[in-house]
């Protein structure tokens, strides 16, 4: 009998444990709560949703809707729990938080192939991890300090920081929604390059934008986040507070970016950097922010060229333990330096409840298959929501790696132009078809 130790009974750990148990693998699942809590969890149940009770849109014209469908096809425990504890919330899938966590806890406790151990694992070299065929580390964005230190020793061994303790995420817009009559291509001093799109601002536009930015509503930090030192990634609104021209000398510096339409440098320039090889998605350089989501859409659309921007992802800054996945993980999401130790969930650099659960589900299914048949199976195609998310962990150039939730910008280009609404339908349809084909081919239909 094969044996796997899973660290962390959160969304990823529970999915992973159950998928392994279904494959006939014995699982010892370590969860440190309730004896030792994280700064955000409050109870002792597994798979606690620490903040919102929404699992976001159910619609198949969104990447998260597609991800739900794919998870249901793979018999996801989290999706079963969500469907069983759903509460009305329009087009979103919201759940009764306590009932949800109880459902998952009962399912894990009822599974004879899983032994739930309520204890903190403090190190990758801990004696309780000896004697297993593999280890899955799914300890989440608030991994306990001792284990995080142990992981950092492992990932940072070759020099440089590869384990991070918070995210500073800038919003991403779809290229199709940028007004190219205003924005122009070119890197600083290299007008021929097409890695950046630039949105020029007049002094008047800049001042109006600045006023809106300063007046916008911000998210209050969680108590345990107040002391995060935002060295090197100050929120854009905080930088703006330092003085009228601070942004002009920072991320909105116009130097070396003459507008080809006038031949002159603008008063300020917002740069958009390509997020993917197909250049379908661009992030707003330097725009990590704590503005509330609706405020971000409103204020950032004041940037010339972004008046009709479609935001594929909005910005945020929060506590988050995650690794530089493309640099330290292999194709099996195992540490390159320790092939038997796989990572799953938010710690890999996926972002969000369902993304974390989906990642755990995949690691459970794939590891189960590897332990039974000797080979890690082919991932779902990159045109599917799960495949695109896994690809993000592998294929993002390491220097740029940032956690991501599921969005269509992670998928390859459609290869045809279409309006926003049709584009979303086409992305959704392609995701469904390619995932169904993968399922059929790999005997999971
Ligand atoms: P978790 O669900 O956190 O599970 C990890 C588990 O490991 C926990 O139960 C923890 O107790 C346990 N653990 C940690 N260290 C050890 C150890 N050494 N030994 C044993 N057990 C250990 N996502 C959203 O989609 N919507 C939101 O509104 C949202 N809000 C968030 C708010 C906060 C404050 C944070 C930190 C995150 C938020 N997220 C949100 C992200 C969300 O937490 C994750 O997406 C999701 O819970 C991650 O799943 P996971 O399984 O990777 O980690």
Coordinates of C-alpha atoms in Angstrom, one line a residue, residues 3-150:
X3 CA 1.3 6.1 1.7
X4 CA 1.2 9.9 1.4
X5 CA 1.5 12.6 4.1
X6 CA -0.5 15.7 3.4
X7 CA 0.3 18.8 5.4
X8 CA -2.7 21.2 5.9
X9 CA -6.4 20.4 6.0
X10 CA -7.5 23.4 4.0
X11 CA -9.2 23.6 0.7
X12 CA -6.2 22.1 -1.2
X13 CA -5.2 19.5 1.4
X14 CA -8.7 18.1 1.8
X15 CA -9.3 17.8 -2.0
X16 CA -5.9 16.2 -2.4
X17 CA -6.3 13.7 0.5
X18 CA -9.7 12.5 -0.8
X19 CA -8.5 12.1 -4.4
X20 CA -5.5 10.1 -3.1
X21 CA -7.7 7.9 -0.9
X22 CA -10.1 7.3 -3.8
X23 CA -7.0 6.0 -5.7
X24 CA -6.4 3.5 -3.0
X25 CA -3.5 5.5 -1.4
X26 CA -3.3 5.7 2.4
X27 CA -3.2 9.4 3.6
X28 CA -2.2 10.9 6.9
X29 CA -3.5 14.4 6.9
X30 CA -1.9 16.8 9.3
X31 CA -3.9 19.8 10.4
X32 CA -2.5 22.1 13.2
X33 CA -5.8 23.7 14.1
X34 CA -7.6 24.0 16.5
X35 CA -4.5 23.6 18.9
X36 CA -2.5 26.1 16.8
X37 CA -4.4 28.7 14.8
X38 CA -3.5 30.9 11.9
X39 CA -4.0 34.6 12.2
X40 CA -7.2 34.3 10.0
X41 CA -8.8 31.0 10.8
X42 CA -11.2 30.9 13.7
X43 CA -12.4 27.4 14.1
X44 CA -11.3 23.8 14.1
X45 CA -13.1 22.5 11.1
X46 CA -11.2 21.7 7.9
X47 CA -11.5 23.8 4.8
X48 CA -12.5 27.0 6.6
X49 CA -13.2 29.9 4.3
X50 CA -11.3 32.7 6.0
X51 CA -12.9 35.7 4.5
X52 CA -15.7 36.0 1.9
X53 CA -18.2 33.2 1.7
X54 CA -18.4 33.6 -2.1
X55 CA -16.9 31.1 -4.5
X56 CA -17.5 33.6 -7.3
X57 CA -19.3 33.3 -10.6
X58 CA -21.0 30.2 -11.7
X59 CA -21.3 31.4 -15.3
X60 CA -19.5 29.5 -18.1
X61 CA -18.5 32.8 -19.7
X62 CA -16.0 33.3 -16.8
X63 CA -12.8 31.3 -16.2
X64 CA -13.9 30.6 -12.6
X65 CA -17.2 29.3 -13.9
X66 CA -15.3 26.9 -16.2
X67 CA -13.1 25.9 -13.4
X68 CA -16.1 24.9 -11.3
X69 CA -17.4 22.8 -14.1
X70 CA -14.1 21.0 -14.5
X71 CA -13.8 20.4 -10.8
X72 CA -17.3 18.9 -10.7
X73 CA -16.3 16.6 -13.6
X74 CA -13.3 15.5 -11.5
X75 CA -15.7 14.8 -8.5
X76 CA -14.4 17.6 -6.4
X77 CA -15.2 17.5 -2.7
X78 CA -15.2 21.3 -2.4
X79 CA -17.7 21.6 -5.2
X80 CA -19.9 18.9 -3.6
X81 CA -19.7 20.8 -0.3
X82 CA -20.5 24.0 -2.1
X83 CA -23.5 22.6 -3.9
X84 CA -24.8 21.1 -0.7
X85 CA -24.5 24.3 1.4
X86 CA -25.3 26.9 -1.3
X87 CA -27.2 30.0 -0.3
X88 CA -28.8 32.4 -2.7
X89 CA -26.4 35.0 -4.2
X90 CA -27.5 35.8 -7.7
X91 CA -25.0 34.6 -10.3
X92 CA -22.4 33.9 -7.7
X93 CA -22.0 30.6 -5.8
X94 CA -22.1 31.6 -2.2
X95 CA -22.1 29.1 0.7
X96 CA -23.0 28.9 4.4
X97 CA -19.5 29.0 5.6
X98 CA -19.9 26.8 8.7
X99 CA -22.0 24.2 7.0
X100 CA -19.5 24.1 4.2
X101 CA -16.5 23.5 6.5
X102 CA -18.6 20.9 8.4
X103 CA -19.5 19.1 5.2
X104 CA -15.8 18.8 4.2
X105 CA -14.7 17.8 7.7
X106 CA -17.3 15.0 7.9
X107 CA -16.4 13.7 4.4
X108 CA -12.7 13.5 5.4
X109 CA -13.5 11.9 8.8
X110 CA -15.7 9.4 7.1
X111 CA -13.1 8.3 4.7
X112 CA -11.4 5.1 5.9
X113 CA -8.3 5.7 3.8
X114 CA -7.5 9.0 5.6
X115 CA -6.1 9.4 9.0
X116 CA -6.6 12.9 10.3
X117 CA -3.9 14.0 12.7
X118 CA -4.3 17.3 14.6
X119 CA -0.7 18.4 14.8
X120 CA 1.6 21.0 13.3
X121 CA 4.4 19.8 11.1
X122 CA 7.3 22.1 11.8
X123 CA 9.8 21.1 9.1
X124 CA 10.2 19.2 5.9
X125 CA 12.7 17.0 7.8
X126 CA 10.2 16.3 10.7
X127 CA 10.2 12.7 11.9
X128 CA 6.5 12.4 11.3
X129 CA 7.1 12.7 7.5
X130 CA 9.4 9.7 7.4
X131 CA 8.2 6.4 5.8
X132 CA 5.9 8.0 3.2
X133 CA 6.1 7.5 -0.5
X134 CA 5.4 11.2 -1.0
X135 CA 4.6 14.4 0.9
X136 CA 2.1 17.1 -0.2
X137 CA 2.6 20.4 1.4
X138 CA -0.7 22.3 1.3
X139 CA -0.3 24.6 4.3
X140 CA -1.7 27.6 2.6
X141 CA -1.1 31.4 2.5
X142 CA -0.7 31.4 6.3
X143 CA 1.6 28.4 6.6
X144 CA 3.0 28.2 10.2
X145 CA 6.2 30.1 10.8
X146 CA 8.3 27.1 11.6
X147 CA 7.3 25.2 8.4
X148 CA 7.6 28.4 6.3
X149 CA 11.2 28.8 7.6
X150 CA 12.0 25.2 6.7

